[in-house]
CSV table of C-alpha atoms in Angstrom, one decimal:
chain,number,residue,atom,x,y,z
A,1,MET,CA,-43.9,288.7,90.2
A,2,ALA,CA,-43.4,292.6,89.2
A,3,SER,CA,-40.0,291.7,88.5
A,4,ILE,CA,-41.1,289.0,85.9
A,5,ASP,CA,-43.3,291.5,84.5
A,6,HIS,CA,-40.2,294.0,83.3
A,7,SER,CA,-38.3,291.0,81.8
A,8,VAL,CA,-41.5,288.5,80.5
A,9,LEU,CA,-41.1,289.9,76.7
A,10,THR,CA,-37.1,289.7,76.1
A,11,TRP,CA,-37.5,286.1,78.0
A,12,ILE,CA,-40.2,285.4,75.3
A,13,LEU,CA,-38.0,287.6,71.9
A,14,LEU,CA,-34.3,284.8,73.5
A,15,LEU,CA,-35.8,281.8,74.4
A,16,PRO,CA,-36.0,280.4,70.9
A,17,ALA,CA,-33.1,282.2,69.9
A,18,PHE,CA,-30.7,280.2,72.2
A,19,GLY,CA,-32.9,277.0,71.3
A,20,ALA,CA,-32.1,277.4,67.3
A,21,VAL,CA,-28.8,277.9,68.3
A,22,VAL,CA,-28.3,275.1,70.2
A,23,ALA,CA,-30.7,273.7,68.0
A,24,ALA,CA,-27.9,273.5,64.8
A,25,LEU,CA,-25.6,272.2,67.3
A,26,LEU,CA,-26.9,268.9,68.9
A,27,PRO,CA,-26.0,265.9,67.2
A,28,GLU,CA,-28.5,263.8,65.3
A,29,ARG,CA,-29.0,260.8,67.8
A,30,GLY,CA,-32.1,259.4,67.1
A,31,LYS,CA,-34.9,262.7,68.3
A,32,LEU,CA,-33.4,264.6,70.1
A,33,VAL,CA,-33.7,267.6,67.9
A,34,GLN,CA,-37.1,267.3,67.7
A,35,SER,CA,-37.1,267.3,71.5
A,36,TRP,CA,-35.3,270.0,72.1
A,37,THR,CA,-37.1,272.2,69.8
A,38,LEU,CA,-40.4,270.6,72.1
A,39,LEU,CA,-39.2,271.7,74.6
A,40,ILE,CA,-38.1,275.4,73.4
A,41,ALA,CA,-41.6,275.8,71.5
A,42,LEU,CA,-43.9,274.8,74.8
A,43,ALA,CA,-41.3,276.6,77.5
A,44,THR,CA,-41.7,279.9,75.1
A,45,PHE,CA,-45.5,279.6,75.1
A,46,GLY,CA,-45.9,278.9,79.0
A,47,LEU,CA,-43.5,282.3,79.1
A,48,THR,CA,-46.5,283.5,76.9
A,49,LEU,CA,-49.4,282.1,78.6
A,50,HIS,CA,-48.2,285.1,81.6
A,51,LEU,CA,-49.2,288.0,79.6
A,52,PRO,CA,-53.3,287.1,79.5
A,53,ALA,CA,-53.0,286.0,82.9
A,54,HIS,CA,-51.7,289.7,84.2
A,55,PHE,CA,-52.7,291.5,81.6
A,56,ASP,CA,-54.7,294.5,82.9
A,57,TYR,CA,-58.1,295.1,80.7
A,58,SER,CA,-58.7,297.6,82.1
A,59,HIS,CA,-54.9,300.0,81.8
A,60,GLY,CA,-55.5,300.9,77.6
A,61,GLY,CA,-51.6,301.5,76.8
A,62,PHE,CA,-48.3,299.7,76.2
A,63,GLN,CA,-47.4,297.3,79.4
A,64,PHE,CA,-44.6,294.7,79.9
A,65,GLU,CA,-42.9,297.7,78.9
A,66,ILE,CA,-38.6,297.7,78.6
A,67,ASN,CA,-38.2,301.0,76.6
A,68,ARG,CA,-34.0,301.2,76.6
A,69,LEU,CA,-31.2,303.1,74.9
A,70,TRP,CA,-29.2,301.1,73.0
A,71,ILE,CA,-28.1,302.4,70.0
A,72,VAL,CA,-27.1,305.8,70.7
A,73,SER,CA,-26.2,307.4,66.5
A,74,PRO,CA,-28.7,306.6,65.4
A,75,PRO,CA,-30.9,306.6,68.7
A,76,ILE,CA,-32.4,302.8,68.2
A,77,ARG,CA,-33.8,301.8,71.3
A,78,TYR,CA,-34.8,298.4,72.5
A,79,HIS,CA,-38.3,299.1,73.1
A,80,LEU,CA,-40.9,295.7,74.0
A,81,GLY,CA,-43.9,296.2,75.1
A,82,VAL,CA,-47.7,294.9,74.1
A,83,ASP,CA,-51.2,296.2,74.3
A,84,GLY,CA,-54.6,294.8,73.2
A,85,LEU,CA,-54.1,293.8,69.8
A,86,SER,CA,-50.5,291.9,70.0
A,87,VAL,CA,-51.4,290.3,73.4
A,88,TRP,CA,-53.5,287.6,72.0
A,89,LEU,CA,-51.2,287.4,68.5
A,90,VAL,CA,-47.9,286.5,71.0
A,91,VAL,CA,-49.4,284.5,72.5
A,92,LEU,CA,-51.2,282.2,69.3
A,93,THR,CA,-47.6,282.7,67.9
A,94,GLY,CA,-46.2,280.3,71.0
A,95,PHE,CA,-48.9,278.1,71.2
A,96,LEU,CA,-48.6,277.4,67.5
A,97,ALA,CA,-44.4,276.7,67.8
A,98,PRO,CA,-45.3,273.0,69.5
A,99,ILE,CA,-48.3,272.5,66.9
A,100,GLY,CA,-45.5,273.0,64.3
A,101,VAL,CA,-43.2,270.6,65.6
A,102,LEU,CA,-45.5,267.4,66.2
A,103,ALA,CA,-46.3,268.0,62.9
A,104,SER,CA,-43.0,267.7,61.3
A,105,TRP,CA,-41.9,264.9,63.5
A,106,ARG,CA,-41.5,262.3,61.5
A,107,VAL,CA,-42.0,264.5,58.0
A,108,ILE,CA,-39.2,265.7,58.2
A,109,ASP,CA,-36.1,263.4,58.3
A,110,THR,CA,-32.6,264.8,56.5
A,111,ARG,CA,-30.7,268.1,57.8
A,112,ILE,CA,-33.4,267.9,61.2
A,113,LYS,CA,-30.3,270.7,63.0
A,114,GLU,CA,-31.2,273.2,59.6
A,115,PHE,CA,-35.0,272.5,60.0
A,116,TYR,CA,-35.4,273.4,63.8
A,117,SER,CA,-32.8,275.8,64.0
A,118,LEU,CA,-34.7,278.2,61.1
A,119,PHE,CA,-38.0,277.4,62.2
A,120,LEU,CA,-37.2,278.4,65.4
A,121,LEU,CA,-35.2,280.9,63.8
A,122,GLN,CA,-38.6,282.0,62.4
A,123,GLN,CA,-40.5,281.7,65.9
A,124,THR,CA,-38.0,284.4,67.0
A,125,ALA,CA,-38.6,286.9,64.3
A,126,MET,CA,-41.8,286.7,64.4
A,127,LEU,CA,-42.6,287.2,68.0
A,128,GLY,CA,-40.5,290.2,67.2
A,129,VAL,CA,-42.5,291.7,64.8
A,130,PHE,CA,-45.7,292.1,67.4
A,131,LEU,CA,-43.5,293.0,70.7
A,132,ALA,CA,-41.3,295.9,69.0
A,133,LEU,CA,-42.1,299.1,69.3
A,134,ASP,CA,-38.7,300.9,67.8
A,135,LEU,CA,-39.5,300.6,63.9
A,136,MET,CA,-35.9,299.5,63.3
A,137,VAL,CA,-35.5,296.8,66.3
A,138,TYR,CA,-39.1,296.2,64.1
A,139,TYR,CA,-37.8,296.5,60.6
A,140,ALA,CA,-35.2,294.1,61.5
A,141,PHE,CA,-37.3,291.1,63.2
A,142,TRP,CA,-39.6,291.9,59.8
A,143,GLU,CA,-37.0,291.1,57.7
A,144,LEU,CA,-36.0,288.1,59.4
A,145,SER,CA,-38.9,286.5,59.2
A,146,LEU,CA,-38.5,286.2,55.3
A,147,VAL,CA,-35.5,285.0,55.5
A,148,PRO,CA,-35.8,281.1,57.7
A,149,MET,CA,-39.3,280.9,55.7
A,150,ALA,CA,-37.6,280.9,51.8
A,151,ILE,CA,-35.2,278.5,52.8
A,152,LEU,CA,-37.4,276.5,54.5
A,153,ILE,CA,-39.2,276.0,51.7
A,154,ALA,CA,-36.9,275.8,49.1
A,155,MET,CA,-34.7,272.6,51.5
A,156,PHE,CA,-38.1,271.3,52.4
A,157,GLY,CA,-41.2,272.0,49.9
A,158,ARG,CA,-43.1,268.9,48.6
A,159,ASP,CA,-39.7,268.2,46.3
A,160,PRO,CA,-36.8,269.1,48.1
A,161,GLY,CA,-34.5,271.0,46.3
A,162,SER,CA,-36.5,270.8,42.6
A,163,ARG,CA,-37.2,273.6,40.9
A,164,THR,CA,-40.5,274.0,42.0
A,165,SER,CA,-39.6,274.9,45.3
A,166,SER,CA,-37.0,276.8,44.5
A,167,ARG,CA,-39.3,279.0,42.6
A,168,ALA,CA,-41.9,279.2,45.1
A,169,ALA,CA,-38.9,279.8,47.6
A,170,ILE,CA,-37.3,282.8,45.2
A,171,LYS,CA,-41.1,283.9,44.4
A,172,PHE,CA,-42.0,284.4,48.1
A,173,PHE,CA,-39.0,286.1,48.7
A,174,LEU,CA,-39.1,288.6,45.8
A,175,TYR,CA,-42.6,289.6,46.6
A,176,THR,CA,-42.2,290.6,50.4
A,177,PHE,CA,-39.0,291.8,50.3
A,178,ILE,CA,-39.1,294.8,47.3
A,179,PRO,CA,-42.1,296.0,48.4
A,180,SER,CA,-39.9,295.7,52.1
A,181,ALA,CA,-36.8,298.2,51.2
A,182,LEU,CA,-39.1,300.3,50.0
A,183,PHE,CA,-40.7,300.4,53.7
A,184,LEU,CA,-37.7,300.9,54.7
A,185,VAL,CA,-37.1,304.4,52.7
A,186,GLY,CA,-40.1,305.8,54.1
A,187,ILE,CA,-39.2,304.8,57.5
A,188,LEU,CA,-35.3,306.0,57.1
A,189,ALA,CA,-38.0,309.7,55.7
A,190,LEU,CA,-39.6,309.8,59.2
A,191,TYR,CA,-36.4,309.8,60.9
A,192,ALA,CA,-35.6,312.7,59.0
A,193,ARG,CA,-37.5,314.7,59.9
A,194,THR,CA,-38.8,313.7,63.8
A,195,GLY,CA,-35.1,312.0,64.9
A,196,THR,CA,-36.7,309.5,66.0
A,197,PHE,CA,-37.9,305.3,65.3
A,198,ASP,CA,-40.2,305.2,68.4
A,199,TYR,CA,-43.4,303.8,67.4
A,200,VAL,CA,-44.8,306.6,70.4
A,201,GLU,CA,-42.5,309.4,69.8
A,202,LEU,CA,-42.9,309.2,66.1
A,203,LYS,CA,-46.8,309.6,66.5
A,204,ALA,CA,-47.3,311.8,68.8
A,205,ALA,CA,-45.0,314.1,66.4
A,206,LEU,CA,-47.0,313.7,63.2
A,207,ILE,CA,-49.8,314.8,65.6
A,208,GLN,CA,-48.0,317.5,67.3
A,209,ASN,CA,-46.3,318.9,64.4
A,210,PRO,CA,-48.5,318.4,61.5
A,211,THR,CA,-46.1,320.9,59.5
A,212,LEU,CA,-43.1,318.9,59.6
A,213,PHE,CA,-44.1,317.0,56.0
A,214,SER,CA,-46.4,317.8,53.1
A,215,PRO,CA,-49.3,316.0,52.4
A,216,PRO,CA,-47.7,315.0,49.3
A,217,ALA,CA,-44.3,313.5,51.2
A,218,LEU,CA,-46.9,311.9,54.0
A,219,TRP,CA,-48.7,310.4,51.5
A,220,VAL,CA,-46.1,308.5,49.6
A,221,ILE,CA,-44.5,307.3,52.6
A,222,SER,CA,-47.7,306.2,54.1
A,223,LEU,CA,-47.8,304.0,51.0
A,224,SER,CA,-44.6,302.4,51.4
A,225,PHE,CA,-45.7,301.5,54.6
A,226,LEU,CA,-49.4,300.7,53.1
A,227,VAL,CA,-47.6,298.2,50.0
A,228,ALA,CA,-45.3,296.4,52.4
A,229,PHE,CA,-47.4,295.1,54.3
A,230,ALA,CA,-50.5,294.3,52.1
A,231,VAL,CA,-47.8,292.1,50.4
A,232,LYS,CA,-47.6,289.9,53.7
A,233,VAL,CA,-51.0,289.6,53.8
A,234,PRO,CA,-51.2,289.8,51.1
A,235,VAL,CA,-54.3,292.0,50.0
A,236,PHE,CA,-55.8,291.1,46.1
A,237,PRO,CA,-54.5,291.1,43.6
A,238,LEU,CA,-50.4,290.8,45.5
A,239,HIS,CA,-51.1,287.4,46.1
A,240,GLY,CA,-49.4,285.9,43.3
A,241,TRP,CA,-47.0,284.2,45.4
A,242,LEU,CA,-49.0,282.9,48.0
A,243,GLY,CA,-50.2,280.0,46.0
A,244,ASP,CA,-47.0,278.6,45.0
A,245,VAL,CA,-45.8,278.9,48.6
A,246,PHE,CA,-48.8,277.0,50.5
A,247,SER,CA,-48.3,274.3,47.9
A,248,GLU,CA,-44.4,273.7,49.0
A,249,ALA,CA,-44.2,274.8,51.8
A,250,PRO,CA,-43.7,272.4,54.4
A,251,THR,CA,-47.0,272.2,57.1
A,252,ALA,CA,-45.7,274.1,60.2
A,253,MET,CA,-44.1,276.8,58.1
A,254,ALA,CA,-47.6,277.3,56.1
A,255,MET,CA,-49.5,277.8,59.3
A,256,VAL,CA,-47.6,280.7,59.7
A,257,VAL,CA,-46.4,282.2,56.4
A,258,ALA,CA,-49.6,284.8,55.5
A,259,GLY,CA,-52.0,286.7,57.7
A,260,LYS,CA,-50.9,287.6,61.2
A,261,LEU,CA,-47.9,289.6,60.2
A,262,GLY,CA,-49.1,292.0,57.6
A,263,LEU,CA,-52.6,292.5,58.9
A,264,TYR,CA,-51.3,293.8,63.2
A,265,SER,CA,-49.0,296.1,60.5
A,266,LEU,CA,-52.1,297.3,58.9
A,267,ILE,CA,-53.8,298.4,62.1
A,268,ARG,CA,-50.6,299.2,63.8
A,269,PHE,CA,-48.2,301.2,61.7
A,270,HIS,CA,-50.3,302.0,59.0
A,271,ILE,CA,-53.5,302.7,60.7
A,272,GLY,CA,-51.6,304.5,63.9
A,273,LEU,CA,-49.1,306.1,62.5
A,274,PHE,CA,-51.6,307.2,59.5
A,275,PRO,CA,-54.5,307.8,59.9
A,276,PHE,CA,-55.8,310.1,57.6
A,277,GLU,CA,-53.7,309.4,54.8
A,278,SER,CA,-54.8,305.2,55.6
A,279,ARG,CA,-59.0,306.6,55.3
A,280,ARG,CA,-58.1,308.2,51.9
A,281,VAL,CA,-57.4,304.5,50.4
A,282,ALA,CA,-60.1,303.3,52.8
A,283,HIS,CA,-62.6,302.7,49.9
A,284,TRP,CA,-60.3,301.8,47.9
A,285,MET,CA,-59.1,299.0,50.5
A,286,ILE,CA,-63.1,298.1,51.2
A,287,MET,CA,-63.5,297.6,47.0
A,288,LEU,CA,-60.1,294.8,46.8
A,289,ALA,CA,-60.7,293.3,50.0
A,290,VAL,CA,-64.6,292.3,48.5
A,291,LEU,CA,-63.0,291.5,45.4
A,292,GLY,CA,-60.3,289.3,47.8
A,293,ILE,CA,-63.5,288.0,49.4
A,294,LEU,CA,-65.2,286.7,46.4
A,295,TYR,CA,-62.0,285.5,43.5
A,296,GLY,CA,-60.1,283.5,46.4
A,297,ALA,CA,-63.7,281.7,47.1
A,298,LEU,CA,-64.2,281.4,42.9
A,299,VAL,CA,-60.7,280.2,42.6
A,300,ALA,CA,-61.1,277.9,45.1
A,301,LEU,CA,-64.3,276.2,43.9
A,302,VAL,CA,-61.7,275.1,41.4
A,303,GLN,CA,-59.2,273.8,42.4
A,304,ASN,CA,-58.7,269.6,42.3
A,305,ASP,CA,-55.0,270.7,44.7
A,306,LEU,CA,-55.8,270.0,48.6
A,307,LYS,CA,-53.4,272.4,49.3
A,308,ARG,CA,-54.1,275.4,46.4
A,309,LEU,CA,-57.7,275.4,47.9
A,310,LEU,CA,-56.5,275.7,51.3
A,311,ALA,CA,-54.4,278.6,49.9
A,312,PHE,CA,-57.6,280.3,47.7
A,313,GLY,CA,-59.5,279.7,50.6
A,314,THR,CA,-57.2,282.1,52.9
A,315,VAL,CA,-57.3,284.9,50.4
A,316,SER,CA,-60.7,284.6,50.7
A,317,SER,CA,-61.0,284.1,54.4
A,318,LEU,CA,-58.0,287.3,55.4
A,319,SER,CA,-59.6,289.8,53.2
A,320,PHE,CA,-62.6,289.8,55.7
A,321,CYS,CA,-59.9,291.4,57.7
A,322,THR,CA,-59.2,293.4,55.7
A,323,LEU,CA,-63.0,294.7,55.4
A,324,GLY,CA,-63.2,295.3,58.8
A,325,ILE,CA,-59.6,297.7,59.3
A,326,TYR,CA,-60.6,299.9,56.7
A,327,THR,CA,-64.6,300.3,57.8
A,328,PHE,CA,-62.5,301.9,61.1
A,329,ALA,CA,-65.7,300.9,63.1
A,330,ILE,CA,-64.7,299.1,66.1
A,331,ASN,CA,-66.2,295.8,65.5
A,332,GLY,CA,-64.6,295.6,62.8
A,333,LEU,CA,-61.5,296.3,64.0
A,334,ASP,CA,-62.6,294.4,66.5
A,335,GLY,CA,-63.3,291.7,64.2
A,336,ALA,CA,-61.0,291.6,62.1
A,337,VAL,CA,-58.1,291.3,64.6
A,338,PHE,CA,-60.1,287.4,65.8
A,339,HIS,CA,-60.3,286.5,62.8
A,340,ILE,CA,-56.6,287.1,62.4
A,341,LEU,CA,-57.2,284.4,66.0
A,342,SER,CA,-59.9,281.9,64.2
A,343,GLU,CA,-58.6,282.0,60.9
A,344,SER,CA,-54.3,280.9,62.3
A,345,ILE,CA,-56.0,277.8,64.3
A,346,THR,CA,-58.1,276.5,62.1
A,347,GLY,CA,-56.1,277.1,58.8
A,348,GLY,CA,-52.9,275.8,61.5
A,349,ALA,CA,-55.3,272.3,61.7
A,350,LEU,CA,-56.7,271.8,57.9
A,351,LEU,CA,-52.8,272.6,57.3
A,352,VAL,CA,-52.1,269.4,59.6
A,353,LEU,CA,-54.9,267.1,58.9
A,354,LEU,CA,-53.7,267.8,55.1
A,355,GLY,CA,-50.1,267.1,56.1
A,356,VAL,CA,-51.9,264.1,57.8
A,357,MET,CA,-52.9,262.8,54.5
A,358,TYR,CA,-50.2,263.2,52.8
A,359,GLU,CA,-47.9,261.4,54.9
A,360,ARG,CA,-50.3,257.7,54.4
A,361,TYR,CA,-51.5,258.5,50.1
A,362,GLY,CA,-48.2,260.6,48.8
A,363,THR,CA,-50.9,263.0,47.2
A,364,TYR,CA,-53.0,266.5,47.5
A,365,ASP,CA,-54.9,265.9,44.9
A,366,ILE,CA,-58.7,265.5,45.2
A,367,GLU,CA,-59.5,262.6,42.7
A,368,ARG,CA,-57.5,260.2,44.0
A,369,TYR,CA,-59.8,260.5,47.2
A,370,GLY,CA,-62.6,258.6,48.1
A,371,GLY,CA,-64.3,257.1,50.6
A,372,LEU,CA,-61.7,258.0,53.8
A,373,ALA,CA,-64.0,258.4,56.3
A,374,ALA,CA,-64.8,254.1,56.6
A,375,ARG,CA,-60.8,254.0,56.6
A,376,THR,CA,-60.6,257.0,59.0
A,377,PRO,CA,-63.2,257.9,61.0
A,378,GLN,CA,-61.4,260.4,63.4
A,379,LEU,CA,-59.8,262.1,61.1
A,380,ALA,CA,-62.6,262.4,59.3
A,381,THR,CA,-64.1,263.6,62.3
A,382,LEU,CA,-61.3,266.3,63.1
A,383,PHE,CA,-61.7,267.2,58.8
A,384,VAL,CA,-65.1,268.1,59.1
A,385,VAL,CA,-65.2,270.6,62.7
A,386,THR,CA,-62.6,272.0,60.9
A,387,MET,CA,-64.0,272.5,57.8
A,388,LEU,CA,-67.4,274.1,59.8
A,389,ALA,CA,-65.3,276.6,61.5
A,390,LEU,CA,-63.2,277.6,58.5
A,391,ILE,CA,-66.7,278.4,57.0
A,392,GLY,CA,-68.2,279.4,59.8
A,393,LEU,CA,-70.8,277.8,61.7
A,394,PRO,CA,-72.4,279.7,64.9
A,395,ILE,CA,-70.6,279.0,67.8
A,396,LEU,CA,-67.3,277.8,66.6
A,397,ASN,CA,-64.5,280.7,66.9
A,398,GLY,CA,-65.0,281.0,62.7
A,399,PHE,CA,-68.2,282.8,62.7
A,400,VAL,CA,-67.0,285.9,65.6
A,401,GLY,CA,-64.7,287.2,63.1
A,402,GLU,CA,-67.1,287.2,59.6
A,403,PHE,CA,-69.6,288.1,61.7
A,404,LEU,CA,-68.4,291.5,63.4
A,405,THR,CA,-66.4,292.4,60.5
A,406,LEU,CA,-69.5,291.6,57.5
A,407,SER,CA,-72.1,293.9,59.9
A,408,SER,CA,-69.2,296.4,59.9
A,409,GLY,CA,-68.7,296.4,55.8
A,410,PHE,CA,-72.9,296.2,55.7
A,411,ALA,CA,-72.3,299.6,57.7
A,412,THR,CA,-70.0,301.5,55.5
A,413,SER,CA,-71.9,300.4,52.1
A,414,HIS,CA,-74.7,297.6,51.7
A,415,LEU,CA,-73.4,296.3,48.1
A,416,TRP,CA,-69.7,295.7,50.1
A,417,GLY,CA,-71.5,293.7,52.8
A,418,ALA,CA,-73.4,292.0,51.0
A,419,LEU,CA,-71.0,291.5,47.9
A,420,GLY,CA,-68.9,289.7,51.3
A,421,THR,CA,-71.9,287.4,52.6
A,422,VAL,CA,-71.5,285.8,49.4
A,423,GLY,CA,-68.0,284.9,50.0
A,424,VAL,CA,-69.2,283.1,53.3
A,425,ILE,CA,-72.2,280.7,50.7
A,426,LEU,CA,-68.9,280.6,48.4
A,427,SER,CA,-67.5,279.3,51.3
A,428,ALA,CA,-69.3,276.6,52.2
A,429,ALA,CA,-69.4,276.1,49.2
A,430,TYR,CA,-65.7,274.8,48.0
A,431,MET,CA,-65.2,274.0,51.4
A,432,LEU,CA,-68.2,271.2,51.8
A,433,TRP,CA,-67.5,270.2,48.5
A,434,MET,CA,-64.1,269.6,49.2
A,435,VAL,CA,-65.0,267.5,51.9
A,436,GLN,CA,-67.7,265.1,49.9
A,437,ARG,CA,-65.3,264.0,47.8
A,438,VAL,CA,-62.3,262.8,49.9
A,439,PHE,CA,-63.9,261.6,52.8
A,440,TYR,CA,-67.2,259.9,51.9
A,441,GLY,CA,-68.7,257.9,48.6
A,442,PRO,CA,-67.0,255.0,47.7
A,443,GLU,CA,-64.0,254.3,48.2
A,444,SER,CA,-61.5,255.2,45.1
A,445,PRO,CA,-58.8,252.9,44.9
A,446,LEU,CA,-55.8,254.7,46.3
A,447,VAL,CA,-57.6,254.6,49.5
A,448,HIS,CA,-58.5,251.1,49.0
A,449,ARG,CA,-54.5,249.6,48.3
A,450,SER,CA,-54.0,251.2,51.3
A,451,PRO,CA,-54.3,249.8,54.9
A,452,ALA,CA,-56.0,251.8,57.0
A,453,HIS,CA,-54.1,254.5,59.3
A,454,ASP,CA,-56.4,256.5,61.5
A,455,LEU,CA,-54.7,260.0,63.6
A,456,ALA,CA,-51.5,258.4,66.2
A,457,PRO,CA,-51.4,260.1,69.6
A,458,ARG,CA,-48.7,262.5,68.0
A,459,GLU,CA,-51.4,263.8,65.4
A,460,HIS,CA,-54.2,263.9,68.7
A,461,LEU,CA,-51.8,265.6,70.4
A,462,ALA,CA,-51.2,268.6,67.6
A,463,LEU,CA,-55.2,268.3,66.5
A,464,TRP,CA,-56.8,268.2,69.3
A,465,PRO,CA,-55.8,271.5,71.6
A,466,MET,CA,-57.1,273.2,67.9
A,467,ALA,CA,-60.3,271.6,67.7
A,468,VAL,CA,-61.3,272.7,71.5
A,469,LEU,CA,-60.2,276.1,70.9
A,470,MET,CA,-62.4,276.0,67.3
A,471,VAL,CA,-65.3,275.6,70.2
A,472,ILE,CA,-63.9,277.5,73.3
A,473,MET,CA,-63.4,280.7,71.2
A,474,GLY,CA,-66.9,280.3,69.2
A,475,VAL,CA,-69.0,280.4,72.7
A,476,PHE,CA,-66.7,282.7,75.2
A,477,SER,CA,-65.5,284.6,72.0
A,478,PRO,CA,-65.9,288.2,74.8
A,479,TYR,CA,-62.9,286.7,77.3
A,480,TRP,CA,-60.8,287.7,73.9
A,481,ILE,CA,-63.3,289.7,72.7
A,482,ARG,CA,-62.2,292.1,76.1
A,483,ALA,CA,-58.4,293.0,74.9
A,484,ILE,CA,-58.9,293.3,71.8
A,485,ASP,CA,-61.4,296.1,72.2
A,486,ARG,CA,-59.3,298.2,75.1
A,487,GLY,CA,-56.8,298.2,72.3
A,488,VAL,CA,-58.8,298.9,69.7
A,489,HIS,CA,-59.8,301.5,71.9
A,490,SER,CA,-56.8,302.8,73.3
A,491,LEU,CA,-56.2,302.9,68.8
A,492,SER,CA,-58.9,305.5,68.6
A,493,ASN,CA,-58.7,307.2,71.3
A,494,THR,CA,-55.3,308.8,70.8
A,495,PRO,CA,-54.1,312.2,70.3
A,496,ALA,CA,-53.1,310.7,66.6
A,497,LEU,CA,-56.6,309.8,65.5
A,498,ASN,CA,-57.9,313.4,66.7
A,499,HIS,CA,-56.8,314.6,63.2
A,500,PRO,CA,-59.0,315.8,60.3
A,501,GLY,CA,-60.9,312.9,58.4
A,502,ALA,CA,-60.5,310.6,61.3
A,503,ALA,CA,-63.2,311.7,63.1
A,504,LEU,CA,-65.7,309.2,62.2
A,505,LEU,CA,-63.5,306.6,64.1
A,506,SER,CA,-63.1,308.6,67.3
A,507,SER,CA,-67.3,308.7,66.4
A,508,GLN,CA,-67.9,305.2,66.2
A,509,SER,CA,-65.4,304.5,69.7
A,510,HIS,CA,-67.3,306.6,71.9
A,511,GLU,CA,-70.2,305.1,70.6
A,512,GLY,CA,-68.7,301.8,70.8
A,513,GLU,CA,-68.3,302.9,75.1
A,514,ALA,CA,-71.9,304.6,75.8
A,515,GLN,CA,-73.7,301.5,74.5
């Protein structure tokens, strides 16, 4: 078992890459490429389950670590590891991959090899972001995640090859690539003074030798990290790419395009490396988070396109995570990480459901639907369960993250906490309004003319695991929180946060331990 522990992260990282190469070489015969991709995705997910099954919840540092010198000059290390912040995000990435394959099974019927090989390459890049602890290796995976996504949006958008799809792909790439170039400059500036790209060594060097950088220089470097991550979330008002990308991206890509990478990076690298500088922008980030909650919900209220409604709803939902992170409270950080997990599952389920509807009726226009529940009761049932999870109904997964982040928001500022709560009410308004118009009332001409096709077995396989998780995560949230909390406490108790200006986070950590 110990030998598996020492190599499991490498297997998790390389298996999808190997699968991508083979998928590109397979002949397009029947469902051979799809079946191979599904097999690789399931195998990768199985490997990720090894992590929580053998995770030491009494240990706060990185586990399953691999740390070897890869390139001598400059010293780039093959340094991988997971802790409580990243372990469940790795499992989530593995879990969503088979769902994405099943959701694309019939929809992708041209350039099949290109789609699935790029899909698996994207999977490798996302896993690498969560596993890498050397900043140059991390940056390589961060940039790699942009390329397959942009190509897939352009090639397999709602109207493949159209000007709209190409525009969405270009917008996504430019929005995310330009700040990432500045991010690279920040990484190189850190290396120039410290002589290392290793996250652990960098963190120690910045604390042990505070005169390495002048305060203005470190402030500028921290901003280069913050902007790159904030665009990827996206944090309001840097969300301009999300509406078009959600509208055009194939379901499997829309499920992973927002949230996870940026929010994880804000916690790990912005707060982890720059505790004092991150506290200096905390009040601005909280303000932008609350504005994002309200703006996203209000814009979602007036949308007539189902995918664009979900895109702005996602801006609102992910803003709860930003709020929790920059309160610097233990419960806020716990809630932010948990909400990343729950929003990814519920948002992914809703995207699959919307894809099922588009496959049958050929439109995302809300006004063309009506009375769908009478014809597709199974679809309607799963849609309502997912909607209730998204709006934070107690006992479902969405409630836990929203409650923890809002409670930390109230502790920081009653005004911001109260305004954030208004966003919860608005989210219930636009989701209930949408469900009522699409599924209930008289049948629309479109629904009446179309044959009644409820969920197929393949669609049940994609949707029911997510629906079950919505309930399990809502009822048994401490199972996930215990690892997350250990990672958050490890971050808050690290010497990097025993820094002038970071005392609040440290004190809240000790209060949480005492309780």
